[in-house]
PDB file of C-alpha atoms in Angstrom:
ATOM      1  CA  MET G1023      32.213  73.546 -64.721  1.00 55.00           C
ATOM      2  CA  LYS G1024      33.170  70.080 -63.692  1.00 57.00           C
ATOM      3  CA  LYS G1025      32.629  67.457 -66.202  1.00 58.00           C
ATOM      4  CA  ARG G1026      30.464  64.444 -64.864  1.00 59.00           C
ATOM      5  CA  ILE G1027      32.196  61.162 -64.948  1.00 57.00           C
ATOM      6  CA  SER G1028      29.663  58.160 -65.583  1.00 58.00           C
ATOM      7  CA  HIS G1029      30.644  54.776 -64.174  1.00 56.00           C
ATOM      8  CA  PRO G1030      29.848  51.690 -66.266  1.00 60.00           C
ATOM      9  CA  ARG G1031      26.526  49.676 -65.013  1.00 61.00           C
ATOM     10  CA  VAL G1032      27.584  46.370 -63.283  1.00 56.00           C
ATOM     11  CA  SER G1033      25.238  43.646 -63.793  1.00 58.00           C
ATOM     12  CA  ARG G1034      24.607  41.382 -60.830  1.00 66.00           C
ATOM     13  CA  ALA G1035      24.099  37.581 -61.523  1.00 67.00           C
ATOM     14  CA  PHE G1036      22.152  35.166 -58.990  1.00 69.00           C
ATOM     15  CA  THR G1037      24.287  33.440 -56.508  1.00 81.00           C
ATOM     16  CA  LEU G1038      24.330  29.658 -56.183  1.00 77.00           C
ATOM     17  CA  ILE G1039      22.476  29.990 -52.816  1.00 82.00           C
ATOM     18  CA  GLU G1040      19.505  32.076 -54.610  1.00 77.00           C
ATOM     19  CA  LEU G1041      19.334  29.551 -57.386  1.00 81.00           C
ATOM     20  CA  LEU G1042      18.825  26.655 -55.125  1.00 83.00           C
ATOM     21  CA  VAL G1043      16.389  28.582 -52.967  1.00 84.00           C
ATOM     22  CA  VAL G1044      14.281  29.056 -56.188  1.00 83.00           C
ATOM     23  CA  ILE G1045      14.712  25.495 -57.415  1.00 85.00           C
ATOM     24  CA  ALA G1046      13.394  24.523 -53.906  1.00 85.00           C
ATOM     25  CA  ILE G1047      10.311  26.763 -54.039  1.00 85.00           C
ATOM     26  CA  ILE G1048       9.438  25.200 -57.574  1.00 85.00           C
ATOM     27  CA  ALA G1049       9.877  21.735 -56.324  1.00 84.00           C
ATOM     28  CA  ILE G1050       7.709  22.421 -53.315  1.00 84.00           C
ATOM     29  CA  LEU G1051       4.891  23.903 -55.323  1.00 81.00           C
ATOM     30  CA  ALA G1052       5.167  20.986 -57.768  1.00 78.00           C
ATOM     31  CA  ALA G1053       4.848  18.633 -54.745  1.00 77.00           C
ATOM     32  CA  ILE G1054       1.681  20.621 -53.951  1.00 77.00           C
ATOM     33  CA  LEU G1055       0.072  21.091 -57.250  1.00 68.00           C
ATOM     34  CA  PHE G1056       0.761  17.849 -58.999  1.00 68.00           C
ATOM     35  CA  PRO G1057      -1.414  15.409 -56.697  1.00 69.00           C
ATOM     36  CA  VAL G1058      -4.087  18.262 -57.098  1.00 64.00           C
ATOM     37  CA  PHE G1059      -3.879  18.084 -60.905  1.00 66.00           C
ATOM     38  CA  ALA G1060      -4.022  14.177 -60.901  1.00 69.00           C
ATOM     39  CA  GLN G1061      -7.133  14.505 -58.670  1.00 71.00           C
ATOM     40  CA  ALA G1062      -8.509  17.038 -61.127  1.00 74.00           C
ATOM     41  CA  ARG G1063      -7.942  14.748 -63.971  1.00 80.00           C
ATOM     42  CA  GLU G1064      -9.404  11.857 -61.979  1.00 79.00           C
ATOM     43  CA  LYS G1065     -12.390  14.082 -61.178  1.00 81.00           C
ATOM     44  CA  ALA G1066     -12.957  14.481 -64.801  1.00 83.00           C
ATOM     45  CA  ARG G1067     -12.713  10.998 -65.768  1.00 85.00           C
ATOM     46  CA  ALA G1068     -14.995  10.047 -62.902  1.00 86.00           C
ATOM     47  CA  ILE G1069     -17.689  12.397 -64.244  1.00 88.00           C
ATOM     48  CA  THR G1070     -17.424  11.040 -67.640  1.00 90.00           C
ATOM     49  CA  CYS G1071     -18.079   7.534 -66.012  1.00 91.00           C
ATOM     50  CA  VAL G1072     -21.028   8.790 -64.368  1.00 92.00           C
ATOM     51  CA  SER G1073     -22.373  10.049 -67.633  1.00 92.00           C
ATOM     52  CA  ASN G1074     -21.832   6.959 -69.393  1.00 93.00           C
ATOM     53  CA  GLN G1075     -23.296   4.991 -66.727  1.00 94.00           C
ATOM     54  CA  LYS G1076     -26.431   7.133 -66.718  1.00 94.00           C
ATOM     55  CA  GLN G1077     -26.987   6.256 -70.312  1.00 94.00           C
ATOM     56  CA  ILE G1078     -26.478   2.567 -69.636  1.00 94.00           C
ATOM     57  CA  ALA G1079     -29.106   2.905 -66.812  1.00 95.00           C
ATOM     58  CA  LEU G1080     -31.616   4.619 -69.117  1.00 95.00           C
ATOM     59  CA  GLY G1081     -31.245   1.817 -71.441  1.00 94.00           C
ATOM     60  CA  PHE G1082     -32.179  -0.765 -68.672  1.00 95.00           C
ATOM     61  CA  MET G1083     -35.128   1.579 -67.857  1.00 94.00           C
ATOM     62  CA  MET G1084     -36.264   1.635 -71.320  1.00 95.00           C
ATOM     63  CA  TYR G1085     -35.917  -2.413 -71.708  1.00 95.00           C
ATOM     64  CA  ILE G1086     -37.951  -2.854 -68.667  1.00 93.00           C
ATOM     65  CA  GLU G1087     -40.782  -0.620 -69.679  1.00 92.00           C
ATOM     66  CA  ASP G1088     -40.932  -2.555 -72.600  1.00 94.00           C
ATOM     67  CA  TYR G1089     -40.978  -5.886 -71.112  1.00 92.00           C
ATOM     68  CA  ASP G1090     -43.585  -5.354 -68.263  1.00 90.00           C
ATOM     69  CA  GLU G1091     -41.246  -3.708 -65.935  1.00 91.00           C
ATOM     70  CA  THR G1092     -38.955  -6.922 -65.878  1.00 91.00           C
ATOM     71  CA  PHE G1093     -35.341  -6.731 -65.516  1.00 92.00           C
ATOM     72  CA  PRO G1094     -33.261  -8.832 -68.247  1.00 92.00           C
ATOM     73  CA  GLN G1095     -31.329 -11.921 -67.402  1.00 90.00           C
ATOM     74  CA  GLY G1096     -27.732 -11.817 -67.239  1.00 90.00           C
ATOM     75  CA  GLN G1097     -27.219 -14.493 -69.905  1.00 88.00           C
ATOM     76  CA  TYR G1098     -28.882 -17.374 -71.803  1.00 86.00           C
ATOM     77  CA  LEU G1099     -28.409 -20.031 -74.574  1.00 83.00           C
ATOM     78  CA  TRP G1100     -30.673 -21.833 -76.518  1.00 74.00           C
ATOM     79  CA  ASN G1101     -31.527 -25.542 -76.224  1.00 65.00           C
ATOM     80  CA  THR G1102     -28.068 -26.743 -77.420  1.00 67.00           C
ATOM     81  CA  ALA G1103     -24.626 -26.498 -75.884  1.00 60.00           C
ATOM     82  CA  ASN G1104     -23.335 -25.248 -79.220  1.00 63.00           C
ATOM     83  CA  THR G1105     -25.751 -22.131 -79.132  1.00 70.00           C
ATOM     84  CA  PRO G1106     -23.579 -19.016 -78.630  1.00 77.00           C
ATOM     85  CA  GLN G1107     -24.038 -17.137 -75.397  1.00 82.00           C
ATOM     86  CA  PHE G1108     -26.566 -14.215 -75.479  1.00 87.00           C
ATOM     87  CA  THR G1109     -26.071 -11.661 -72.563  1.00 90.00           C
ATOM     88  CA  TRP G1110     -27.805  -8.873 -70.977  1.00 93.00           C
ATOM     89  CA  ALA G1111     -25.672  -6.621 -73.338  1.00 93.00           C
ATOM     90  CA  ASP G1112     -27.569  -8.116 -76.232  1.00 92.00           C
ATOM     91  CA  VAL G1113     -31.111  -7.247 -75.043  1.00 91.00           C
ATOM     92  CA  VAL G1114     -29.983  -3.734 -73.856  1.00 93.00           C
ATOM     93  CA  TYR G1115     -28.350  -2.881 -77.310  1.00 93.00           C
ATOM     94  CA  PRO G1116     -31.437  -1.494 -79.141  1.00 93.00           C
ATOM     95  CA  TYR G1117     -31.823   1.233 -76.279  1.00 93.00           C
ATOM     96  CA  THR G1118     -28.198   1.937 -76.055  1.00 91.00           C
ATOM     97  CA  LYS G1119     -26.790   1.414 -79.535  1.00 90.00           C
ATOM     98  CA  GLN G1120     -23.600   0.919 -77.873  1.00 87.00           C
ATOM     99  CA  GLY G1121     -20.703  -1.974 -77.457  1.00 86.00           C
ATOM    100  CA  SER G1122     -18.796  -4.007 -79.837  1.00 86.00           C
ATOM    101  CA  THR G1123     -20.696  -6.295 -82.506  1.00 86.00           C
ATOM    102  CA  TRP G1124     -19.766  -9.626 -83.703  1.00 82.00           C
ATOM    103  CA  THR G1125     -21.343 -12.514 -85.903  1.00 84.00           C
ATOM    104  CA  ASP G1126     -21.259 -16.062 -84.784  1.00 78.00           C
ATOM    105  CA  ALA G1127     -20.933 -19.063 -87.218  1.00 76.00           C
ATOM    106  CA  SER G1128     -24.645 -19.377 -87.427  1.00 75.00           C
ATOM    107  CA  GLY G1129     -25.189 -15.789 -88.545  1.00 80.00           C
ATOM    108  CA  ASN G1130     -26.519 -14.564 -85.257  1.00 80.00           C
ATOM    109  CA  THR G1131     -25.473 -10.992 -84.213  1.00 84.00           C
ATOM    110  CA  HIS G1132     -24.130 -10.547 -80.707  1.00 84.00           C
ATOM    111  CA  HIS G1133     -23.148  -7.453 -78.795  1.00 87.00           C
ATOM    112  CA  SER G1134     -20.697  -7.097 -75.776  1.00 87.00           C
ATOM    113  CA  ALA G1135     -20.407  -4.115 -73.146  1.00 89.00           C
ATOM    114  CA  GLU G1136     -17.231  -3.046 -74.427  1.00 88.00           C
ATOM    115  CA  GLY G1137     -16.457   0.511 -75.822  1.00 87.00           C
ATOM    116  CA  GLY G1138     -18.520   3.720 -76.113  1.00 89.00           C
ATOM    117  CA  VAL G1139     -20.596   4.333 -72.965  1.00 91.00           C
ATOM    118  CA  TYR G1140     -19.228   1.016 -71.587  1.00 92.00           C
ATOM    119  CA  ARG G1141     -15.893   2.370 -71.481  1.00 90.00           C
ATOM    120  CA  CYS G1142     -14.611   4.040 -68.197  1.00 90.00           C
ATOM    121  CA  PRO G1143     -11.323   6.073 -68.944  1.00 89.00           C
ATOM    122  CA  SER G1144     -10.085   5.001 -65.519  1.00 88.00           C
ATOM    123  CA  PHE G1145     -10.296   1.408 -66.111  1.00 86.00           C
ATOM    124  CA  PRO G1146      -6.883  -0.022 -66.671  1.00 82.00           C
ATOM    125  CA  SER G1147      -7.459  -2.176 -69.545  1.00 80.00           C
ATOM    126  CA  ASN G1148     -10.101  -2.753 -72.119  1.00 81.00           C
ATOM    127  CA  GLN G1149     -12.029  -5.620 -70.905  1.00 82.00           C
ATOM    128  CA  ALA G1150     -15.535  -5.913 -71.691  1.00 86.00           C
ATOM    129  CA  PHE G1151     -18.451  -5.710 -68.999  1.00 89.00           C
ATOM    130  CA  GLU G1152     -16.341  -3.183 -66.827  1.00 89.00           C
ATOM    131  CA  LEU G1153     -19.744  -2.486 -65.013  1.00 91.00           C
ATOM    132  CA  SER G1154     -22.550  -4.943 -64.610  1.00 92.00           C
ATOM    133  CA  PRO G1155     -25.912  -5.623 -62.728  1.00 94.00           C
ATOM    134  CA  SER G1156     -26.258  -7.670 -59.662  1.00 91.00           C
ATOM    135  CA  TYR G1157     -26.388 -11.249 -60.026  1.00 88.00           C
ATOM    136  CA  ASP G1158     -29.387 -11.473 -58.179  1.00 86.00           C
ATOM    137  CA  ALA G1159     -31.238  -9.198 -60.311  1.00 88.00           C
ATOM    138  CA  ALA G1160     -29.784 -10.858 -63.500  1.00 89.00           C
ATOM    139  CA  PRO G1161     -29.840 -14.407 -62.997  1.00 86.00           C
ATOM    140  CA  ASP G1162     -28.632 -17.036 -65.670  1.00 85.00           C
ATOM    141  CA  GLY G1163     -31.419 -18.129 -68.236  1.00 83.00           C
ATOM    142  CA  SER G1164     -31.343 -21.700 -69.769  1.00 82.00           C
ATOM    143  CA  ALA G1165     -27.571 -22.939 -69.972  1.00 82.00           C
ATOM    144  CA  PRO G1166     -26.079 -26.261 -69.838  1.00 80.00           C
ATOM    145  CA  TRP G1167     -24.448 -25.546 -66.244  1.00 76.00           C
ATOM    146  CA  ASN G1168     -28.062 -25.115 -64.882  1.00 75.00           C
ATOM    147  CA  GLY G1169     -29.525 -28.221 -66.400  1.00 78.00           C
ATOM    148  CA  TRP G1170     -31.424 -25.750 -69.085  1.00 77.00           C
ATOM    149  CA  THR G1171     -33.592 -24.208 -66.328  1.00 78.00           C
ATOM    150  CA  SER G1172     -34.301 -20.603 -66.844  1.00 77.00           C
ATOM    151  CA  GLN G1173     -34.482 -18.483 -63.727  1.00 78.00           C
ATOM    152  CA  ALA G1174     -37.030 -15.423 -63.624  1.00 80.00           C
ATOM    153  CA  PRO G1175     -35.207 -12.063 -63.059  1.00 85.00           C
ATOM    154  CA  PRO G1176     -37.210  -9.590 -60.812  1.00 85.00           C
ATOM    155  CA  SER G1177     -39.824  -7.140 -61.719  1.00 87.00           C
ATOM    156  CA  LEU G1178     -39.424  -3.498 -60.751  1.00 88.00           C
ATOM    157  CA  ALA G1179     -42.485  -3.883 -58.287  1.00 87.00           C
ATOM    158  CA  GLU G1180     -40.619  -6.650 -56.465  1.00 85.00           C
ATOM    159  CA  ILE G1181     -37.669  -4.290 -55.645  1.00 88.00           C
ATOM    160  CA  GLN G1182     -38.242  -2.771 -52.222  1.00 85.00           C
ATOM    161  CA  LEU G1183     -36.882   0.834 -51.910  1.00 90.00           C
ATOM    162  CA  PRO G1184     -35.478   0.751 -55.717  1.00 92.00           C
ATOM    163  CA  ALA G1185     -33.850   4.297 -55.005  1.00 94.00           C
ATOM    164  CA  GLN G1186     -31.674   2.741 -52.261  1.00 94.00           C
ATOM    165  CA  LYS G1187     -30.955  -0.584 -53.847  1.00 94.00           C
ATOM    166  CA  ILE G1188     -27.669  -0.499 -56.251  1.00 95.00           C
ATOM    167  CA  TYR G1189     -28.253  -2.400 -59.640  1.00 95.00           C
ATOM    168  CA  LEU G1190     -25.017  -1.158 -61.698  1.00 95.00           C
ATOM    169  CA  VAL G1191     -21.557  -1.102 -60.245  1.00 92.00           C
ATOM    170  CA  GLU G1192     -18.004  -0.446 -61.739  1.00 92.00           C
ATOM    171  CA  LYS G1193     -15.807  -3.493 -61.080  1.00 87.00           C
ATOM    172  CA  GLY G1194     -12.261  -4.487 -61.016  1.00 82.00           C
ATOM    173  CA  GLN G1195     -10.102  -6.577 -63.656  1.00 77.00           C
ATOM    174  CA  ASN G1196     -10.217 -10.245 -63.719  1.00 69.00           C
ATOM    175  CA  ASN G1197      -8.262 -13.179 -65.417  1.00 63.00           C
ATOM    176  CA  GLU G1198     -10.658 -13.315 -68.344  1.00 60.00           C
ATOM    177  CA  SER G1199     -10.477 -12.221 -71.619  1.00 57.00           C
ATOM    178  CA  SER G1200     -13.920 -10.692 -70.987  1.00 60.00           C
ATOM    179  CA  GLY G1201     -15.241  -9.306 -67.744  1.00 71.00           C
ATOM    180  CA  TRP G1202     -17.779 -11.344 -65.630  1.00 82.00           C
ATOM    181  CA  LEU G1203     -21.302 -10.301 -66.556  1.00 88.00           C
ATOM    182  CA  VAL G1204     -22.479  -9.584 -63.172  1.00 89.00           C
ATOM    183  CA  TRP G1205     -21.340  -8.344 -59.662  1.00 89.00           C
ATOM    184  CA  THR G1206     -21.726 -10.458 -56.579  1.00 83.00           C
ATOM    185  CA  PRO G1207     -24.291  -9.494 -53.669  1.00 82.00           C
ATOM    186  CA  TRP G1208     -23.442 -12.283 -51.538  1.00 77.00           C
ATOM    187  CA  GLU G1209     -23.181 -11.471 -47.888  1.00 71.00           C
ATOM    188  CA  TRP G1210     -19.927 -13.297 -47.400  1.00 70.00           C
ATOM    189  CA  ASP G1211     -18.384 -10.857 -49.968  1.00 71.00           C
ATOM    190  CA  TRP G1212     -19.672  -7.783 -48.125  1.00 72.00           C
ATOM    191  CA  THR G1213     -19.257  -8.700 -44.327  1.00 65.00           C
ATOM    192  CA  ASP G1214     -16.649  -9.787 -41.938  1.00 59.00           C
ATOM    193  CA  TRP G1215     -18.810 -12.502 -40.839  1.00 56.00           C
ATOM    194  CA  ILE G1216     -22.018 -14.282 -41.280  1.00 53.00           C
ATOM    195  CA  GLY G1217     -24.305 -16.360 -39.429  1.00 51.00           C
ATOM    196  CA  GLY G1218     -24.479 -16.471 -35.461  1.00 47.00           C
ATOM    197  CA  ASP G1219     -22.993 -14.357 -32.732  1.00 48.00           C
ATOM    198  CA  PRO G1220     -19.073 -14.883 -32.738  1.00 48.00           C
ATOM    199  CA  PRO G1221     -17.737 -14.198 -29.243  1.00 49.00           C
ATOM    200  CA  THR G1222     -14.719 -12.650 -30.660  1.00 55.00           C
ATOM    201  CA  ASN G1223     -16.267 -10.090 -32.968  1.00 54.00           C
ATOM    202  CA  PRO G1224     -19.711  -8.955 -31.395  1.00 54.00           C
ATOM    203  CA  SER G1225     -19.825  -5.868 -33.471  1.00 57.00           C
ATOM    204  CA  PRO G1226     -19.720  -7.388 -37.198  1.00 56.00           C
ATOM    205  CA  LYS G1227     -19.205  -4.838 -40.110  1.00 59.00           C
ATOM    206  CA  HIS G1228     -21.921  -4.779 -42.631  1.00 59.00           C
ATOM    207  CA  LEU G1229     -20.516  -1.668 -44.405  1.00 60.00           C
ATOM    208  CA  ASP G1230     -18.818  -1.825 -47.832  1.00 58.00           C
ATOM    209  CA  LEU G1231     -16.418  -4.433 -48.826  1.00 58.00           C
ATOM    210  CA  ASP G1232     -13.570  -5.949 -45.957  1.00 55.00           C
ATOM    211  CA  GLN G1233     -12.150  -7.641 -49.062  1.00 55.00           C
ATOM    212  CA  SER G1234     -11.587  -4.707 -51.153  1.00 55.00           C
ATOM    213  CA  LEU G1235      -9.186  -3.134 -48.379  1.00 55.00           C
ATOM    214  CA  ASN G1236      -6.816  -6.011 -48.970  1.00 58.00           C
ATOM    215  CA  HIS G1237      -6.583  -6.648 -52.547  1.00 61.00           C
ATOM    216  CA  ASP G1238      -5.698  -4.246 -55.520  1.00 60.00           C
ATOM    217  CA  CYS G1239      -8.311  -5.038 -58.303  1.00 70.00           C
ATOM    218  CA  ASP G1240      -6.587  -2.838 -60.897  1.00 68.00           C
ATOM    219  CA  LEU G1241      -3.126  -4.706 -60.918  1.00 61.00           C
ATOM    220  CA  PRO G1242      -2.212  -6.442 -64.272  1.00 59.00           C
ATOM    221  CA  ILE G1243      -4.328  -9.506 -64.715  1.00 58.00           C
ATOM    222  CA  THR G1244      -1.469 -11.671 -64.569  1.00 59.00           C
ATOM    223  CA  SER G1245      -0.165 -10.518 -61.125  1.00 57.00           C
ATOM    224  CA  PRO G1246      -0.609 -13.122 -58.413  1.00 58.00           C
ATOM    225  CA  ASN G1247      -2.349 -10.553 -56.232  1.00 55.00           C
ATOM    226  CA  THR G1248      -5.119  -9.546 -58.522  1.00 56.00           C
ATOM    227  CA  TRP G1249      -7.647 -11.882 -56.703  1.00 59.00           C
ATOM    228  CA  SER G1250      -9.091 -12.358 -60.059  1.00 57.00           C
ATOM    229  CA  SER G1251     -11.161 -15.570 -60.161  1.00 60.00           C
ATOM    230  CA  TRP G1252     -14.865 -16.341 -59.683  1.00 62.00           C
ATOM    231  CA  ALA G1253     -16.691 -13.920 -57.431  1.00 64.00           C
ATOM    232  CA  GLN G1254     -13.728 -11.807 -56.692  1.00 71.00           C
ATOM    233  CA  CYS G1255     -12.203  -8.425 -58.321  1.00 76.00           C
ATOM    234  CA  GLY G1256     -14.290  -9.072 -61.672  1.00 80.00           C
ATOM    235  CA  MET G1257     -17.338  -9.536 -59.332  1.00 83.00           C
ATOM    236  CA  LEU G1258     -16.704  -6.677 -56.847  1.00 82.00           C
ATOM    237  CA  PRO G1259     -16.919  -2.846 -56.771  1.00 85.00           C
ATOM    238  CA  ARG G1260     -13.628  -1.030 -57.381  1.00 85.00           C
ATOM    239  CA  TYR G1261     -13.059   2.096 -55.905  1.00 85.00           C
ATOM    240  CA  ARG G1262     -10.621   4.006 -58.606  1.00 85.00           C
ATOM    241  CA  HIS G1263     -12.287   7.316 -58.661  1.00 88.00           C
ATOM    242  CA  THR G1264     -10.352   8.919 -55.647  1.00 84.00           C
ATOM    243  CA  LYS G1265     -11.641   6.184 -53.291  1.00 83.00           C
ATOM    244  CA  SER G1266     -15.113   6.278 -54.643  1.00 88.00           C
ATOM    245  CA  THR G1267     -17.101   4.349 -57.218  1.00 90.00           C
ATOM    246  CA  ASN G1268     -20.021   5.129 -59.418  1.00 93.00           C
ATOM    247  CA  VAL G1269     -23.298   3.006 -59.046  1.00 95.00           C
ATOM    248  CA  ALA G1270     -26.745   2.991 -60.561  1.00 96.00           C
ATOM    249  CA  PHE G1271     -29.792   2.241 -58.649  1.00 96.00           C
ATOM    250  CA  PHE G1272     -33.101   0.352 -59.519  1.00 94.00           C
ATOM    251  CA  ASP G1273     -34.792   3.572 -60.125  1.00 93.00           C
ATOM    252  CA  GLY G1274     -32.221   4.486 -62.851  1.00 93.00           C
ATOM    253  CA  HIS G1275     -30.496   7.334 -60.837  1.00 94.00           C
ATOM    254  CA  VAL G1276     -26.714   7.373 -60.732  1.00 95.00           C
ATOM    255  CA  LYS G1277     -24.149   8.729 -58.050  1.00 93.00           C
ATOM    256  CA  SER G1278     -20.681   8.337 -56.645  1.00 92.00           C
ATOM    257  CA  MET G1279     -20.267   6.509 -53.395  1.00 91.00           C
ATOM    258  CA  ALA G1280     -17.290   6.780 -51.335  1.00 87.00           C
ATOM    259  CA  HIS G1281     -15.522   3.509 -49.888  1.00 82.00           C
ATOM    260  CA  GLY G1282     -16.951   2.536 -46.758  1.00 78.00           C
ATOM    261  CA  SER G1283     -20.623   3.970 -47.625  1.00 84.00           C
ATOM    262  CA  ILE G1284     -22.269   1.141 -49.110  1.00 85.00           C
ATOM    263  CA  ASP G1285     -24.416  -0.773 -46.637  1.00 83.00           C
ATOM    264  CA  TRP G1286     -25.122  -4.361 -47.411  1.00 81.00           C
ATOM    265  CA  TYR G1287     -28.393  -4.288 -45.649  1.00 79.00           C
ATOM    266  CA  LYS G1288     -29.469  -1.141 -47.111  1.00 85.00           C
ATOM    267  CA  ASN G1289     -28.134  -0.842 -50.401  1.00 90.00           C
ATOM    268  CA  VAL G1290     -27.838  -4.653 -51.958  1.00 88.00           C
ATOM    269  CA  PHE G1291     -30.876  -6.310 -53.292  1.00 85.00           C
ATOM    270  CA  GLN G1292     -31.598  -9.531 -51.690  1.00 77.00           C
ATOM    271  CA  CYS G1293     -33.923 -11.952 -53.510  1.00 73.00           C
ATOM    272  CA  ILE G1294     -36.986 -13.037 -51.672  1.00 58.00           C
ATOM    273  CA  GLY G1295     -40.396 -14.689 -52.176  1.00 48.00           C
ATOM    274  CA  TYR G1296     -40.450 -16.057 -55.683  1.00 43.00           C
ATOM    275  CA  ALA G1297     -36.721 -16.557 -55.756  1.00 45.00           C
ATOM    276  CA  LYS G1298     -36.535 -18.940 -52.880  1.00 45.00           C
ATOM    277  CA  ASP G1299     -35.824 -21.936 -55.123  1.00 51.00           C
ATOM    278  CA  TRP G1300     -33.197 -19.841 -56.738  1.00 49.00           C
ATOM    279  CA  CYS G1301     -31.578 -18.517 -53.484  1.00 49.00           C
ATOM    280  CA  GLY G1302     -31.818 -22.146 -52.101  1.00 38.00           C
ATOM    281  CA  GLN G1303     -28.312 -22.752 -53.710  1.00 44.00           C
ATOM    282  CA  GLY G1304     -26.954 -21.870 -50.434  1.00 37.00           C
ATOM    283  CA  TRP G1305     -26.482 -18.197 -50.627  1.00 45.00           C
ATOM    284  CA  TYR G1306     -29.620 -17.192 -48.779  1.00 44.00           C
ATOM    285  CA  PRO G1307     -30.753 -17.007 -46.047  1.00 39.00           C
ATOM    286  CA  TYR G1308     -28.026 -16.300 -43.615  1.00 36.00           C
TER     287      TYR G1308
END
């Protein structure tokens, strides 16, 4: 009987080409999946911001129910220039119980739209008033800059089609330590022209913000390209949620709107009737 001879098993290692192929496949998969993961994370942040904004909108709705269906003013002072400023965050605080709190030298307690439900995790800093109501729906009350004349905010009954008119929007950064209290609804910030019929532009655009295509409102505040002064990034919507922004309407519902989908005529409240004197500052009519 012949004796069976066993041969030692030889282990075979990967060749350099095989290793490079595996590395290339992993790199391709990473390039495909990482943006998907980033979008998924941003979608989660956007959902958080929608939930926060819904709570704030409900706070406003409860306020107007208690005050004869009238929206709050954006800000006001008492009858002296030394009186600390009170904002819409102060009057909405009892309904939201959110925001930072501080006490002035006279012992008055103030609230700021900062932190808690006012904080969107996608906002690049911790500025206050990351979202705000429309300036035409939250006018200034008595203050030294308007001669201590108080301007009345609209009532819910005066908002035509409240389910289509935007009240709160998420905004960009600005060059202030605290964000602007309102967002600008003015036509010149929303359209490529206002007035008559320009022969060079017979089909004017009234959808969304032409300026927001040319300025990055999430750059550092110190950047020269932040477009951060009055009525600019700090008072305009910012589409930071995968080219969409969250908005709350005058009826209280909240939804995400993609860049290019907001129609100034349809979605932006324009003051009429009682507000003619207020609108007579040169903003209306066009």
